[in-house]
Amino acid sequence: MEMLFKLLAEHVYLILFVSLILEFAALPLPGETMMVVAGIMAYNNHGSYIGMIVASALGTVLGMQFSYEVGRRLGTKAVDKYGSYIGLTPYRMTKAAEFFNKFGNIVIVIAYFLPGVRHILGYFSGISRIDAKRFHIYSTIGGIFWVVVFITLGYVLGPSAPHAFKLLHKYGTMLFILAIAALFIYLIYKKLGAKDFVVYFKKRMKYLLVLLLIDAAVLVKFVVLDERTNPKFKSDIIFYCLGFLAFVAFLLYLRVLLKHDTTEKLLVVVDYQKDFVDGALGFETAEQLDQVIANKIEEYLKSGQDVIFTKDTHYTNYLTTREGKHLPIEHCIIDSEGHNLYGKVAGYEKQAKKVINKTSFGSIDLAKFISRSDYKEVEFCGLVSNICVLSNIIMTQTYNEKVEITVDLNATKGLSEEVNSSFKTYLQNLTVNVKE
């Protein structure tokens, strides 16, 4: 600690700035410790408290943005080329991006306080193609918050800060895990409401009691009764028991999420994207559907029904995929203009129940989502009738035996009238309700 004081004393602002940039380049530098020391120095009038925060915040934010850009520009190509060998398939990367784009705000902020996690957060976020604007905003908020916490810790506690820092490391993680468990319980409460919340836990009470008793027995045996247990081992036992409770809370929340609040009817707009209308694979009659589909979406939304969009989604390695070898025309590459929804239909994207990026003709995610819902009727429209629309109809039927499926032939087209005629026959053979 004394050596760190001497080093910081001479060029404190520059050292904080540079070291925190390097820390987020995944170098094992003691960023938190340095900020606590900087706070103590400010307490002893060896520097400005505000200056310490500004220098540290700038280094943190720039370091995180740098690692994000490296991940996005270089890591993406590496994952596209070699990711499938280690399980990082385009599908999994898409799911990771969807998860972070939905829940990532709080994850990004919290990750700063988790050693090891914060060092790879920027790279992973870039590789996963997480929305750049959202990442930059929340990583900046999280970074500034992280800096303020640790510099203030040193500044407020002064000479006693090192001891407090040790206690924070020892018990902070435990408190954090408890907070996570409490958060999941709260999310269940918000999702279900007070009445259903009580019912939900009553149904599972005997199982929860067994788990709690096991947890309590382990704590009593190794932490309370056994005086010979090593103190560090006791801390580890407490940590794992609390982690187990948090994991159980997470599973309970996941179970709640799997049952969706849905309407009676659902409209699925399949792949009405620019590349299929006036882009790489566009065709003349596709553009004529814009107003028809927009009117249909408006009708569903006004009557309080759900709308889901699917998006055909490919990556820069498209030409090396099975589909790319049979159809060597790059289209719907993620983050490209052609991947976006087309025309008036695009204006409804934010009002959708879900937007599903799919890497093949049919979407397993869509079929499973519908199977976990209470829809009585699902209507399909969009492009292309005999390929992606038909594939999603078949997958939905496979996962859902009871739901009625409808197709309006005026709101979906194929490449020719012959295709449209054949498509109608396919639908009738599949016992799909056909509107003309």
Short mmCIF file of C-alpha atoms in Angstrom, two decimals:
data_model
loop_
_atom_site.label_atom_id
_atom_site.label_comp_id
_atom_site.label_asym_id
_atom_site.label_seq_id
_atom_site.Cartn_x
_atom_site.Cartn_y
_atom_site.Cartn_z
CA MET A 1 0.00 0.00 0.00
CA GLU A 2 2.86 2.43 0.87
CA MET A 3 4.53 1.76 -2.46
CA LEU A 4 1.25 2.52 -4.22
CA PHE A 5 0.99 5.80 -2.28
CA LYS A 6 4.47 6.91 -3.43
CA LEU A 7 3.80 6.01 -7.05
CA LEU A 8 0.47 7.78 -7.11
CA ALA A 9 1.75 10.88 -5.32
CA GLU A 10 3.93 12.01 -8.21
CA HIS A 11 1.57 11.67 -11.18
CA VAL A 12 -1.71 10.71 -9.59
CA TYR A 13 -4.14 11.89 -12.28
CA LEU A 14 -2.15 10.52 -15.21
CA ILE A 15 -1.58 7.18 -13.49
CA LEU A 16 -5.26 6.79 -12.66
CA PHE A 17 -6.28 7.70 -16.19
CA VAL A 18 -3.81 5.38 -17.95
CA SER A 19 -4.08 2.45 -15.53
CA LEU A 20 -7.87 2.33 -15.78
CA ILE A 21 -7.73 2.38 -19.57
CA LEU A 22 -5.29 -0.53 -19.40
CA GLU A 23 -7.42 -2.38 -16.85
CA PHE A 24 -10.27 -2.52 -19.34
CA ALA A 25 -7.87 -3.84 -21.92
CA ALA A 26 -8.00 -6.91 -19.61
CA LEU A 27 -4.68 -6.21 -17.86
CA PRO A 28 -4.69 -7.37 -14.21
CA LEU A 29 -4.26 -3.93 -12.61
CA PRO A 30 -5.66 -3.19 -9.12
CA GLY A 31 -8.10 -0.51 -10.27
CA GLU A 32 -10.35 -0.56 -7.22
CA THR A 33 -7.40 -0.47 -4.82
CA MET A 34 -5.81 2.43 -6.71
CA MET A 35 -9.04 4.42 -6.54
CA VAL A 36 -9.38 3.80 -2.79
CA VAL A 37 -5.78 4.98 -2.35
CA ALA A 38 -6.53 8.03 -4.51
CA GLY A 39 -9.49 8.80 -2.27
CA ILE A 40 -7.26 8.58 0.82
CA MET A 41 -4.79 10.95 -0.86
CA ALA A 42 -7.58 13.44 -1.51
CA TYR A 43 -8.58 13.08 2.16
CA ASN A 44 -4.99 14.01 3.12
CA ASN A 45 -4.97 16.99 0.70
CA HIS A 46 -2.55 15.31 -1.72
CA GLY A 47 -4.89 15.84 -4.63
CA SER A 48 -8.36 17.00 -5.59
CA TYR A 49 -11.29 14.70 -4.84
CA ILE A 50 -13.10 15.91 -7.98
CA GLY A 51 -9.91 15.64 -10.02
CA MET A 52 -9.46 12.02 -8.93
CA ILE A 53 -13.01 11.21 -9.99
CA VAL A 54 -12.68 12.98 -13.36
CA ALA A 55 -9.35 11.29 -14.23
CA SER A 56 -10.60 7.87 -13.15
CA ALA A 57 -13.95 8.24 -14.89
CA LEU A 58 -12.32 9.30 -18.16
CA GLY A 59 -9.93 6.35 -18.05
CA THR A 60 -12.72 3.92 -17.19
CA VAL A 61 -15.12 5.13 -19.87
CA LEU A 62 -12.47 5.31 -22.61
CA GLY A 63 -11.11 1.88 -21.67
CA MET A 64 -14.55 0.29 -21.80
CA GLN A 65 -15.43 1.93 -25.13
CA PHE A 66 -12.08 0.82 -26.55
CA SER A 67 -12.63 -2.81 -25.55
CA TYR A 68 -16.16 -2.68 -27.00
CA GLU A 69 -14.91 -1.42 -30.35
CA VAL A 70 -12.13 -4.03 -30.45
CA GLY A 71 -14.70 -6.74 -29.77
CA ARG A 72 -17.10 -5.38 -32.36
CA ARG A 73 -14.57 -4.82 -35.15
CA LEU A 74 -12.11 -7.68 -34.65
CA GLY A 75 -13.82 -10.16 -32.37
CA THR A 76 -16.92 -10.39 -34.54
CA LYS A 77 -14.91 -11.58 -37.53
CA ALA A 78 -13.08 -14.14 -35.41
CA VAL A 79 -16.34 -15.48 -33.97
CA ASP A 80 -17.96 -15.61 -37.42
CA LYS A 81 -15.02 -17.62 -38.72
CA TYR A 82 -14.08 -19.83 -35.77
CA GLY A 83 -16.90 -19.45 -33.23
CA SER A 84 -18.80 -22.56 -34.29
CA TYR A 85 -15.81 -24.70 -33.25
CA ILE A 86 -16.26 -23.64 -29.61
CA GLY A 87 -20.04 -23.42 -29.57
CA LEU A 88 -20.35 -19.69 -30.35
CA THR A 89 -22.77 -20.20 -33.23
CA PRO A 90 -24.55 -17.26 -34.90
CA TYR A 91 -27.78 -18.40 -33.23
CA ARG A 92 -26.24 -18.31 -29.75
CA MET A 93 -24.61 -14.95 -30.37
CA THR A 94 -27.96 -13.59 -31.54
CA LYS A 95 -29.63 -14.88 -28.38
CA ALA A 96 -26.90 -13.31 -26.24
CA ALA A 97 -27.39 -9.98 -27.98
CA GLU A 98 -31.17 -10.20 -27.55
CA PHE A 99 -30.76 -10.95 -23.85
CA PHE A 100 -28.39 -8.03 -23.32
CA ASN A 101 -30.51 -5.66 -25.37
CA LYS A 102 -33.48 -6.57 -23.18
CA PHE A 103 -31.91 -6.91 -19.72
CA GLY A 104 -28.39 -5.62 -20.28
CA ASN A 105 -28.76 -2.12 -18.85
CA ILE A 106 -28.56 -3.25 -15.23
CA VAL A 107 -26.10 -6.05 -16.10
CA ILE A 108 -23.65 -3.55 -17.60
CA VAL A 109 -23.81 -1.32 -14.52
CA ILE A 110 -23.45 -4.17 -12.03
CA ALA A 111 -20.61 -5.85 -13.95
CA TYR A 112 -18.19 -3.09 -12.94
CA PHE A 113 -18.31 -4.36 -9.37
CA LEU A 114 -17.46 -7.95 -10.35
CA PRO A 115 -13.70 -8.53 -10.78
CA GLY A 116 -12.98 -10.49 -13.93
CA VAL A 117 -16.41 -9.80 -15.38
CA ARG A 118 -15.81 -6.09 -15.97
CA HIS A 119 -12.55 -6.86 -17.78
CA ILE A 120 -14.28 -8.87 -20.50
CA LEU A 121 -17.60 -7.01 -20.56
CA GLY A 122 -16.60 -4.61 -23.34
CA TYR A 123 -15.13 -7.32 -25.56
CA PHE A 124 -18.11 -9.63 -25.06
CA SER A 125 -20.60 -6.82 -25.68
CA GLY A 126 -18.86 -5.89 -28.92
CA ILE A 127 -18.62 -9.48 -30.13
CA SER A 128 -22.28 -10.08 -29.26
CA ARG A 129 -23.27 -7.04 -31.35
CA ILE A 130 -25.08 -5.41 -28.46
CA ASP A 131 -26.63 -2.10 -29.50
CA ALA A 132 -23.74 0.38 -29.50
CA LYS A 133 -25.67 3.44 -28.33
CA ARG A 134 -27.22 1.59 -25.40
CA PHE A 135 -23.90 0.07 -24.40
CA HIS A 136 -22.08 3.40 -24.48
CA ILE A 137 -24.76 5.10 -22.37
CA TYR A 138 -25.03 2.46 -19.66
CA SER A 139 -21.34 1.58 -19.54
CA THR A 140 -20.64 5.29 -18.99
CA ILE A 141 -23.23 5.48 -16.21
CA GLY A 142 -21.91 2.30 -14.60
CA GLY A 143 -18.29 3.39 -14.95
CA ILE A 144 -18.84 6.77 -13.32
CA PHE A 145 -20.84 5.17 -10.52
CA TRP A 146 -18.10 2.57 -9.92
CA VAL A 147 -15.42 5.27 -9.80
CA VAL A 148 -17.38 7.51 -7.43
CA VAL A 149 -18.05 4.61 -5.03
CA PHE A 150 -14.41 3.58 -4.58
CA ILE A 151 -12.83 7.02 -4.56
CA THR A 152 -15.47 8.21 -2.11
CA LEU A 153 -14.79 5.15 0.04
CA GLY A 154 -11.16 6.24 0.39
CA TYR A 155 -12.04 9.90 0.80
CA VAL A 156 -14.71 9.42 3.47
CA LEU A 157 -12.97 6.75 5.52
CA GLY A 158 -9.48 8.16 5.19
CA PRO A 159 -6.79 6.06 6.95
CA SER A 160 -9.31 3.39 7.93
CA ALA A 161 -10.26 2.82 4.27
CA PRO A 162 -7.90 -0.17 3.68
CA HIS A 163 -9.57 -2.11 6.49
CA ALA A 164 -13.02 -1.14 5.22
CA PHE A 165 -11.97 -2.18 1.73
CA LYS A 166 -11.08 -5.66 3.00
CA LEU A 167 -14.44 -5.93 4.72
CA LEU A 168 -16.16 -4.78 1.53
CA HIS A 169 -14.45 -7.51 -0.45
CA LYS A 170 -15.31 -10.07 2.20
CA TYR A 171 -18.96 -9.24 2.73
CA GLY A 172 -19.82 -7.13 -0.30
CA THR A 173 -20.20 -10.13 -2.58
CA MET A 174 -22.48 -11.84 -0.07
CA LEU A 175 -24.68 -8.76 0.19
CA PHE A 176 -24.69 -8.49 -3.58
CA ILE A 177 -25.90 -12.09 -3.93
CA LEU A 178 -28.65 -11.47 -1.39
CA ALA A 179 -29.67 -8.37 -3.31
CA ILE A 180 -29.84 -10.40 -6.53
CA ALA A 181 -32.06 -13.01 -4.84
CA ALA A 182 -34.31 -10.25 -3.49
CA LEU A 183 -34.46 -8.68 -6.95
CA PHE A 184 -35.70 -11.90 -8.55
CA ILE A 185 -38.35 -12.30 -5.86
CA TYR A 186 -39.44 -8.70 -6.45
CA LEU A 187 -39.61 -9.28 -10.22
CA ILE A 188 -41.84 -12.30 -9.63
CA TYR A 189 -44.09 -10.12 -7.46
CA LYS A 190 -44.24 -7.41 -10.15
CA LYS A 191 -44.96 -9.96 -12.85
CA LEU A 192 -47.71 -11.83 -10.99
CA GLY A 193 -49.26 -9.24 -8.70
CA ALA A 194 -49.90 -9.68 -4.97
CA LYS A 195 -52.65 -12.31 -5.19
CA ASP A 196 -51.00 -14.61 -7.74
CA PHE A 197 -47.63 -14.10 -6.02
CA VAL A 198 -48.96 -15.71 -2.83
CA VAL A 199 -50.59 -18.55 -4.78
CA TYR A 200 -47.40 -19.15 -6.75
CA PHE A 201 -45.28 -19.61 -3.62
CA LYS A 202 -47.93 -21.62 -1.76
CA LYS A 203 -47.88 -24.22 -4.53
CA ARG A 204 -44.12 -24.57 -4.21
CA MET A 205 -43.80 -24.09 -0.46
CA LYS A 206 -42.90 -27.68 0.46
CA TYR A 207 -40.10 -27.79 -2.11
CA LEU A 208 -38.79 -24.39 -1.04
CA LEU A 209 -38.83 -25.41 2.62
CA VAL A 210 -36.75 -28.50 1.85
CA LEU A 211 -34.19 -26.39 -0.01
CA LEU A 212 -34.08 -23.80 2.77
CA LEU A 213 -33.65 -26.49 5.43
CA ILE A 214 -30.76 -28.04 3.51
CA ASP A 215 -29.14 -24.62 3.18
CA ALA A 216 -29.66 -23.87 6.88
CA ALA A 217 -28.32 -27.29 7.93
CA VAL A 218 -25.09 -26.73 5.98
CA LEU A 219 -24.65 -23.29 7.54
CA VAL A 220 -25.29 -24.55 11.08
CA LYS A 221 -23.00 -27.56 10.68
CA PHE A 222 -19.96 -25.82 9.21
CA VAL A 223 -20.33 -22.20 10.34
CA VAL A 224 -22.05 -22.28 13.74
CA LEU A 225 -21.29 -25.63 15.40
CA ASP A 226 -17.90 -26.63 14.04
CA GLU A 227 -15.36 -24.38 15.78
CA ARG A 228 -12.47 -26.09 14.04
CA THR A 229 -13.62 -24.94 10.60
CA ASN A 230 -11.16 -22.61 8.90
CA PRO A 231 -12.52 -19.00 8.81
CA LYS A 232 -11.95 -18.76 5.07
CA PHE A 233 -13.82 -22.02 4.56
CA LYS A 234 -16.68 -20.61 6.65
CA SER A 235 -16.83 -17.57 4.38
CA ASP A 236 -16.87 -19.83 1.33
CA ILE A 237 -19.69 -21.91 2.80
CA ILE A 238 -21.77 -18.79 3.46
CA PHE A 239 -21.01 -17.55 -0.05
CA TYR A 240 -22.12 -20.81 -1.72
CA CYS A 241 -25.26 -21.11 0.41
CA LEU A 242 -26.32 -17.59 -0.48
CA GLY A 243 -25.45 -18.24 -4.10
CA PHE A 244 -27.67 -21.31 -4.02
CA LEU A 245 -30.58 -19.21 -2.73
CA ALA A 246 -30.03 -16.65 -5.48
CA PHE A 247 -29.97 -19.44 -8.06
CA VAL A 248 -33.27 -20.85 -6.74
CA ALA A 249 -34.80 -17.36 -6.92
CA PHE A 250 -33.58 -17.06 -10.50
CA LEU A 251 -35.16 -20.40 -11.45
CA LEU A 252 -38.46 -19.33 -9.91
CA TYR A 253 -38.38 -16.11 -11.89
CA LEU A 254 -37.48 -17.99 -15.06
CA ARG A 255 -40.49 -20.25 -14.53
CA VAL A 256 -42.73 -17.19 -14.33
CA LEU A 257 -41.26 -15.75 -17.52
CA LEU A 258 -41.91 -18.95 -19.43
CA LYS A 259 -45.62 -18.38 -19.13
CA HIS A 260 -46.48 -15.36 -21.23
CA ASP A 261 -49.27 -12.84 -20.81
CA THR A 262 -50.88 -12.91 -24.22
CA THR A 263 -54.00 -11.89 -26.09
CA GLU A 264 -56.51 -14.09 -27.86
CA LYS A 265 -55.14 -13.49 -31.35
CA LEU A 266 -51.64 -13.01 -32.73
CA LEU A 267 -50.42 -11.57 -36.01
CA VAL A 268 -47.00 -12.77 -37.17
CA VAL A 269 -45.35 -10.61 -39.83
CA VAL A 270 -42.65 -12.74 -41.40
CA ASP A 271 -39.47 -11.16 -42.79
CA TYR A 272 -40.97 -8.03 -44.35
CA GLN A 273 -37.47 -6.59 -44.66
CA LYS A 274 -35.83 -4.26 -47.13
CA ASP A 275 -33.67 -6.93 -48.72
CA PHE A 276 -36.78 -8.96 -49.57
CA VAL A 277 -38.73 -5.98 -50.90
CA ASP A 278 -36.39 -3.72 -52.85
CA GLY A 279 -32.97 -5.04 -51.87
CA ALA A 280 -30.77 -8.01 -52.70
CA LEU A 281 -33.67 -10.48 -53.04
CA GLY A 282 -36.49 -8.04 -53.69
CA PHE A 283 -39.28 -8.66 -56.19
CA GLU A 284 -41.96 -6.47 -57.73
CA THR A 285 -45.10 -7.61 -55.93
CA ALA A 286 -43.45 -7.50 -52.49
CA GLU A 287 -43.70 -3.72 -52.28
CA GLN A 288 -47.45 -3.87 -52.91
CA LEU A 289 -47.91 -5.62 -49.56
CA ASP A 290 -46.65 -2.68 -47.50
CA GLN A 291 -49.99 -0.92 -47.08
CA VAL A 292 -51.91 -4.19 -46.79
CA ILE A 293 -49.72 -5.48 -43.96
CA ALA A 294 -49.62 -2.05 -42.28
CA ASN A 295 -53.44 -1.95 -42.27
CA LYS A 296 -53.56 -5.44 -40.80
CA ILE A 297 -51.09 -4.50 -38.05
CA GLU A 298 -53.11 -1.38 -37.25
CA GLU A 299 -56.28 -3.46 -37.03
CA TYR A 300 -54.68 -5.91 -34.60
CA LEU A 301 -53.18 -3.21 -32.40
CA LYS A 302 -56.40 -1.19 -32.24
CA SER A 303 -58.29 -4.27 -31.06
CA GLY A 304 -55.64 -4.88 -28.39
CA GLN A 305 -54.14 -7.98 -30.02
CA ASP A 306 -50.46 -8.95 -30.22
CA VAL A 307 -48.13 -8.52 -33.19
CA ILE A 308 -44.78 -10.26 -33.65
CA PHE A 309 -42.18 -9.54 -36.32
CA THR A 310 -39.61 -12.05 -37.48
CA LYS A 311 -36.42 -10.95 -39.19
CA ASP A 312 -34.29 -13.12 -41.40
CA THR A 313 -30.83 -12.65 -39.87
CA HIS A 314 -27.43 -13.49 -41.27
CA TYR A 315 -23.84 -12.55 -40.52
CA THR A 316 -20.74 -11.65 -42.48
CA ASN A 317 -19.90 -15.34 -42.85
CA TYR A 318 -23.17 -15.98 -44.72
CA LEU A 319 -21.52 -17.26 -47.90
CA THR A 320 -19.82 -20.05 -45.94
CA THR A 321 -23.09 -21.33 -44.45
CA ARG A 322 -25.25 -24.08 -45.90
CA GLU A 323 -27.83 -21.58 -47.13
CA GLY A 324 -25.13 -19.30 -48.50
CA LYS A 325 -23.65 -22.09 -50.59
CA HIS A 326 -27.05 -22.80 -52.17
CA LEU A 327 -28.09 -19.14 -52.44
CA PRO A 328 -24.84 -17.15 -52.81
CA ILE A 329 -26.44 -13.71 -52.45
CA GLU A 330 -25.71 -11.87 -49.22
CA HIS A 331 -28.91 -10.54 -47.66
CA CYS A 332 -30.34 -9.45 -44.33
CA ILE A 333 -26.89 -9.12 -42.77
CA ILE A 334 -27.37 -7.96 -39.20
CA ASP A 335 -26.83 -4.21 -38.69
CA SER A 336 -27.15 -3.61 -42.44
CA GLU A 337 -29.88 -1.51 -44.05
CA GLY A 338 -31.33 -4.59 -45.72
CA HIS A 339 -31.94 -6.21 -42.33
CA ASN A 340 -34.43 -3.49 -41.35
CA LEU A 341 -38.18 -3.75 -41.79
CA TYR A 342 -39.57 -2.05 -44.89
CA GLY A 343 -41.77 0.99 -45.42
CA LYS A 344 -44.86 1.69 -43.33
CA VAL A 345 -44.54 -1.69 -41.64
CA ALA A 346 -41.26 -0.57 -40.07
CA GLY A 347 -43.12 2.13 -38.16
CA TYR A 348 -44.84 -0.50 -36.04
CA GLU A 349 -41.72 -2.34 -34.89
CA LYS A 350 -41.59 -0.70 -31.46
CA GLN A 351 -45.21 -1.66 -30.78
CA ALA A 352 -44.59 -5.35 -31.37
CA LYS A 353 -44.92 -7.97 -28.65
CA LYS A 354 -41.61 -9.40 -29.82
CA VAL A 355 -39.12 -9.00 -32.65
CA ILE A 356 -37.43 -12.32 -33.36
CA ASN A 357 -34.15 -12.55 -35.24
CA LYS A 358 -33.96 -15.96 -36.87
CA THR A 359 -31.01 -17.50 -38.66
CA SER A 360 -32.98 -20.03 -40.70
CA PHE A 361 -36.26 -20.14 -42.61
CA GLY A 362 -38.37 -21.13 -39.62
CA SER A 363 -38.02 -19.91 -36.04
CA ILE A 364 -37.95 -22.38 -33.16
CA ASP A 365 -38.15 -19.42 -30.78
CA LEU A 366 -41.40 -18.27 -32.37
CA ALA A 367 -42.96 -21.73 -32.26
CA LYS A 368 -41.96 -22.23 -28.62
CA PHE A 369 -43.16 -18.78 -27.64
CA ILE A 370 -46.59 -19.50 -29.11
CA SER A 371 -46.67 -22.92 -27.42
CA ARG A 372 -46.12 -21.26 -24.02
CA SER A 373 -48.87 -18.73 -24.67
CA ASP A 374 -52.66 -18.78 -24.69
CA TYR A 375 -53.34 -17.66 -28.25
CA LYS A 376 -56.41 -19.19 -29.86
CA GLU A 377 -55.60 -17.98 -33.36
CA VAL A 378 -52.35 -17.05 -35.09
CA GLU A 379 -52.37 -15.28 -38.44
CA PHE A 380 -49.31 -15.20 -40.69
CA CYS A 381 -48.37 -12.71 -43.38
CA GLY A 382 -45.18 -11.40 -44.99
CA LEU A 383 -42.43 -12.81 -47.18
CA VAL A 384 -41.68 -15.13 -48.85
CA SER A 385 -44.88 -17.17 -48.96
CA ASN A 386 -43.59 -20.60 -49.94
CA ILE A 387 -40.33 -20.38 -47.97
CA CYS A 388 -40.19 -18.51 -44.66
CA VAL A 389 -43.92 -18.02 -44.18
CA LEU A 390 -44.63 -21.68 -44.87
CA SER A 391 -41.70 -22.84 -42.71
CA ASN A 392 -42.97 -20.87 -39.73
CA ILE A 393 -46.50 -22.15 -40.20
CA ILE A 394 -45.27 -25.75 -40.17
CA MET A 395 -43.09 -25.17 -37.10
CA THR A 396 -45.95 -23.47 -35.28
CA GLN A 397 -48.24 -26.39 -36.07
CA THR A 398 -45.59 -28.83 -34.87
CA TYR A 399 -45.35 -27.18 -31.47
CA ASN A 400 -49.03 -26.22 -31.13
CA GLU A 401 -51.73 -28.77 -31.80
CA LYS A 402 -54.71 -26.66 -30.72
CA VAL A 403 -54.04 -23.17 -32.05
CA GLU A 404 -55.91 -22.15 -35.21
CA ILE A 405 -53.64 -20.86 -37.97
CA THR A 406 -54.81 -18.40 -40.61
CA VAL A 407 -53.16 -16.92 -43.70
CA ASP A 408 -54.44 -13.96 -45.70
CA LEU A 409 -53.25 -14.53 -49.26
CA ASN A 410 -53.54 -10.80 -49.93
CA ALA A 411 -50.84 -10.14 -47.32
CA THR A 412 -48.20 -12.63 -48.44
CA LYS A 413 -46.55 -13.22 -51.80
CA GLY A 414 -44.12 -15.50 -53.55
CA LEU A 415 -41.93 -14.87 -56.57
CA SER A 416 -44.64 -15.79 -59.11
CA GLU A 417 -48.35 -16.49 -59.46
CA GLU A 418 -47.52 -20.15 -59.90
CA VAL A 419 -45.80 -20.12 -56.51
CA ASN A 420 -48.77 -18.33 -54.94
CA SER A 421 -51.15 -20.93 -56.33
CA SER A 422 -49.02 -23.80 -55.03
CA PHE A 423 -48.75 -22.06 -51.66
CA LYS A 424 -52.53 -21.99 -51.36
CA THR A 425 -52.65 -25.73 -52.02
CA TYR A 426 -49.98 -26.38 -49.37
CA LEU A 427 -52.00 -24.40 -46.83
CA GLN A 428 -55.18 -26.30 -47.54
CA ASN A 429 -53.33 -29.60 -47.19
CA LEU A 430 -52.02 -28.41 -43.83
CA THR A 431 -55.57 -27.53 -42.69
CA VAL A 432 -54.67 -23.85 -42.43
CA ASN A 433 -57.52 -21.33 -42.65
CA VAL A 434 -57.11 -19.36 -45.89
CA LYS A 435 -58.39 -15.83 -46.51
CA GLU A 436 -58.59 -14.55 -50.09
#
